[in-house]
Amino acid sequence: MEQIMKQTTKYILLTLAWTLAFAACHKVPIGYLITEYGSYEIDSLVVKSELDITPPEVIPNPEYEMLIGFGIPPADIISWGIYPTISIGGGEDYDRHRLGIPWTSTPIEGVEGTMPILASIRHVTTDVGNTDKLLEYITVRGNGVFIIPLENDIPKGRYKISLTFTNEGYSKSIDDVFTVIVK
């Protein structure tokens, strides 16, 4: 009887070892992706369809004039970053228009995972705008930064954007995480 118990125990342990060995062989995804806390500190972006590009007024720089009056050579003053003229006033979008600066958002916060993490737009909803037109112009980087070119013809409206984040082995979405307001 004792011999049968030893053989039975031996078979049970051998079966258990094989079961554990085969169970450990299934494919486990590499890395991780956490989006539960994903959000934007500034969760909206205002895109103007009409820019204020009034040029600034160029006037003599009083600080430069004062230093010239003290007999300091102009080359020295300019090397200090003080120039003969300064610009005052002007429209708030003058430099954006002059330099072609696109509209950009801040990066998303709270998304963690194995790099590289790719972001894509899952879907867009709007109250009165045209989502197809927005999708024609908007792009999103892996860190969640939205970019809209300065020159666009996106209709006015509020656009709610949902994102999908993916990396090797994982894909998770965040709904209505960002708003683009076109005025």
Short mmCIF file of C-alpha atoms in Angstrom, two decimals:
data_model
loop_
_atom_site.label_atom_id
_atom_site.label_comp_id
_atom_site.label_asym_id
_atom_site.label_seq_id
_atom_site.Cartn_x
_atom_site.Cartn_y
_atom_site.Cartn_z
CA MET A 1 0.00 0.00 0.00
CA GLU A 2 2.83 2.37 0.83
CA GLN A 3 4.36 1.75 -2.60
CA ILE A 4 1.07 2.71 -4.32
CA MET A 5 0.94 5.93 -2.31
CA LYS A 6 4.51 6.82 -3.36
CA GLN A 7 3.71 6.14 -7.03
CA THR A 8 0.46 8.13 -6.87
CA THR A 9 2.27 11.07 -5.23
CA LYS A 10 5.00 10.82 -7.87
CA TYR A 11 2.42 10.94 -10.71
CA ILE A 12 0.54 13.84 -9.10
CA LEU A 13 3.75 15.86 -8.68
CA LEU A 14 4.86 15.06 -12.23
CA THR A 15 1.44 16.08 -13.60
CA LEU A 16 1.53 19.29 -11.56
CA ALA A 17 5.04 20.13 -12.85
CA TRP A 18 3.99 19.59 -16.49
CA THR A 19 0.83 21.66 -15.98
CA LEU A 20 2.80 24.55 -14.49
CA ALA A 21 5.42 24.33 -17.24
CA PHE A 22 2.83 24.54 -20.00
CA ALA A 23 0.85 27.26 -18.21
CA ALA A 24 3.98 29.43 -18.04
CA CYS A 25 4.52 29.14 -21.79
CA HIS A 26 1.55 31.26 -22.91
CA LYS A 27 2.41 34.63 -24.46
CA VAL A 28 2.34 37.55 -22.02
CA PRO A 29 2.17 41.07 -23.53
CA ILE A 30 5.35 43.09 -23.10
CA GLY A 31 5.24 46.29 -21.05
CA TYR A 32 2.22 48.20 -19.80
CA LEU A 33 -0.12 51.10 -20.64
CA ILE A 34 -1.97 53.17 -18.04
CA THR A 35 -4.50 55.81 -19.22
CA GLU A 36 -6.93 55.94 -16.28
CA TYR A 37 -5.50 59.25 -15.07
CA GLY A 38 -4.99 60.80 -18.53
CA SER A 39 -6.09 64.43 -18.77
CA TYR A 40 -4.97 67.85 -19.94
CA GLU A 41 -4.13 70.64 -17.51
CA ILE A 42 -5.53 73.05 -20.10
CA ASP A 43 -8.24 70.94 -21.71
CA SER A 44 -9.26 73.24 -24.56
CA LEU A 45 -7.72 75.17 -27.43
CA VAL A 46 -9.23 78.30 -28.99
CA VAL A 47 -8.57 78.60 -32.71
CA LYS A 48 -9.42 81.96 -34.24
CA SER A 49 -10.81 82.10 -37.74
CA GLU A 50 -10.27 85.88 -37.85
CA LEU A 51 -6.86 87.07 -36.66
CA ASP A 52 -5.93 90.50 -35.26
CA ILE A 53 -2.80 91.18 -37.33
CA THR A 54 -2.53 94.95 -36.79
CA PRO A 55 1.20 95.75 -37.09
CA PRO A 56 2.94 97.21 -34.04
CA GLU A 57 4.23 100.78 -33.93
CA VAL A 58 8.03 101.10 -34.08
CA ILE A 59 9.41 103.86 -31.82
CA PRO A 60 12.89 104.89 -30.60
CA ASN A 61 14.06 102.88 -27.61
CA PRO A 62 14.46 105.29 -24.64
CA GLU A 63 16.96 102.99 -22.91
CA TYR A 64 19.14 102.88 -26.03
CA GLU A 65 18.95 106.68 -26.37
CA MET A 66 19.93 107.13 -22.71
CA LEU A 67 22.99 104.85 -23.07
CA ILE A 68 24.08 106.69 -26.25
CA GLY A 69 23.79 109.92 -24.22
CA PHE A 70 26.28 108.46 -21.71
CA GLY A 71 28.78 107.97 -24.54
CA ILE A 72 28.58 104.17 -24.78
CA PRO A 73 29.34 102.92 -28.32
CA PRO A 74 26.26 101.63 -30.23
CA ALA A 75 27.92 98.25 -30.93
CA ASP A 76 28.33 97.65 -27.18
CA ILE A 77 24.71 98.58 -26.47
CA ILE A 78 23.45 96.23 -29.19
CA SER A 79 25.69 93.43 -27.87
CA TRP A 80 23.79 93.77 -24.57
CA GLY A 81 20.52 93.09 -26.43
CA ILE A 82 19.33 96.71 -26.37
CA TYR A 83 18.31 97.90 -29.83
CA PRO A 84 17.69 101.41 -31.24
CA THR A 85 13.95 100.83 -31.73
CA ILE A 86 11.20 98.88 -30.00
CA SER A 87 7.77 97.73 -31.13
CA ILE A 88 4.70 98.61 -29.08
CA GLY A 89 1.08 97.71 -29.53
CA GLY A 90 -0.09 95.72 -32.49
CA GLY A 91 -2.58 92.91 -32.79
CA GLU A 92 -2.30 89.90 -30.52
CA ASP A 93 -1.99 87.58 -33.54
CA TYR A 94 0.54 89.68 -35.47
CA ASP A 95 3.57 87.47 -34.71
CA ARG A 96 1.57 84.23 -35.16
CA HIS A 97 0.55 85.41 -38.64
CA ARG A 98 3.99 86.79 -39.53
CA LEU A 99 5.80 83.59 -38.50
CA GLY A 100 3.07 81.08 -39.48
CA ILE A 101 2.86 79.64 -35.96
CA PRO A 102 0.27 76.82 -35.76
CA TRP A 103 -2.29 76.42 -32.98
CA THR A 104 -0.98 73.85 -30.44
CA SER A 105 -2.20 72.33 -27.20
CA THR A 106 -0.31 71.25 -24.12
CA PRO A 107 0.74 67.57 -23.83
CA ILE A 108 -1.53 65.10 -22.07
CA GLU A 109 -0.63 64.18 -18.51
CA GLY A 110 -1.19 60.90 -16.67
CA VAL A 111 -0.59 58.51 -19.57
CA GLU A 112 2.21 56.08 -18.77
CA GLY A 113 3.54 52.98 -20.43
CA THR A 114 6.26 51.24 -22.33
CA MET A 115 7.62 53.49 -25.06
CA PRO A 116 6.86 54.23 -27.79
CA ILE A 117 3.28 55.27 -27.04
CA LEU A 118 1.31 56.38 -30.08
CA ALA A 119 -1.75 58.62 -29.88
CA SER A 120 -4.50 58.72 -32.47
CA ILE A 121 -7.86 60.43 -32.71
CA ARG A 122 -10.59 57.91 -31.95
CA HIS A 123 -13.55 60.13 -32.77
CA VAL A 124 -14.72 63.75 -32.75
CA THR A 125 -18.13 65.14 -31.86
CA THR A 126 -19.39 68.69 -32.36
CA ASP A 127 -22.38 70.86 -31.66
CA VAL A 128 -22.51 72.91 -34.89
CA GLY A 129 -19.15 72.43 -36.66
CA ASN A 130 -17.93 69.97 -39.29
CA THR A 131 -15.90 67.07 -37.86
CA ASP A 132 -14.62 66.00 -41.29
CA LYS A 133 -13.14 69.46 -41.86
CA LEU A 134 -11.44 69.42 -38.44
CA LEU A 135 -10.02 65.95 -39.09
CA GLU A 136 -8.62 67.24 -42.40
CA TYR A 137 -6.38 69.69 -40.54
CA ILE A 138 -5.73 68.42 -37.00
CA THR A 139 -2.85 66.11 -36.08
CA VAL A 140 -1.87 64.59 -32.74
CA ARG A 141 1.59 63.60 -31.53
CA GLY A 142 2.43 60.65 -29.29
CA ASN A 143 2.46 62.90 -26.22
CA GLY A 144 -1.09 64.07 -27.01
CA VAL A 145 -0.17 67.51 -28.38
CA PHE A 146 -2.72 68.67 -30.96
CA ILE A 147 -1.53 70.78 -33.89
CA ILE A 148 -3.78 72.79 -36.20
CA PRO A 149 -2.15 74.82 -38.99
CA LEU A 150 -2.65 78.57 -38.91
CA GLU A 151 -4.20 78.56 -42.38
CA ASN A 152 -7.38 76.45 -42.21
CA ASP A 153 -11.07 76.69 -43.04
CA ILE A 154 -12.52 74.78 -40.09
CA PRO A 155 -16.11 75.92 -39.41
CA LYS A 156 -16.88 77.61 -36.10
CA GLY A 157 -17.98 75.30 -33.28
CA ARG A 158 -16.94 73.24 -30.26
CA TYR A 159 -15.24 69.94 -31.09
CA LYS A 160 -14.87 67.23 -28.40
CA ILE A 161 -12.01 64.82 -29.14
CA SER A 162 -11.51 61.26 -27.89
CA LEU A 163 -8.07 59.64 -28.15
CA THR A 164 -6.68 56.13 -28.40
CA PHE A 165 -3.22 55.36 -27.04
CA THR A 166 -1.36 52.27 -28.21
CA ASN A 167 1.98 50.64 -27.59
CA GLU A 168 3.30 47.11 -28.03
CA GLY A 169 0.53 44.80 -26.84
CA TYR A 170 -1.91 47.41 -25.50
CA SER A 171 -4.54 49.87 -26.72
CA LYS A 172 -6.69 52.08 -24.47
CA SER A 173 -9.00 55.02 -25.16
CA ILE A 174 -9.98 58.19 -23.33
CA ASP A 175 -13.33 59.71 -24.33
CA ASP A 176 -13.99 63.47 -24.67
CA VAL A 177 -10.59 64.36 -23.24
CA PHE A 178 -10.00 67.60 -25.18
CA THR A 179 -12.05 70.43 -26.72
CA VAL A 180 -11.16 72.55 -29.74
CA ILE A 181 -13.16 75.78 -29.92
CA VAL A 182 -13.13 77.51 -33.31
CA LYS A 183 -14.30 81.14 -33.09
#
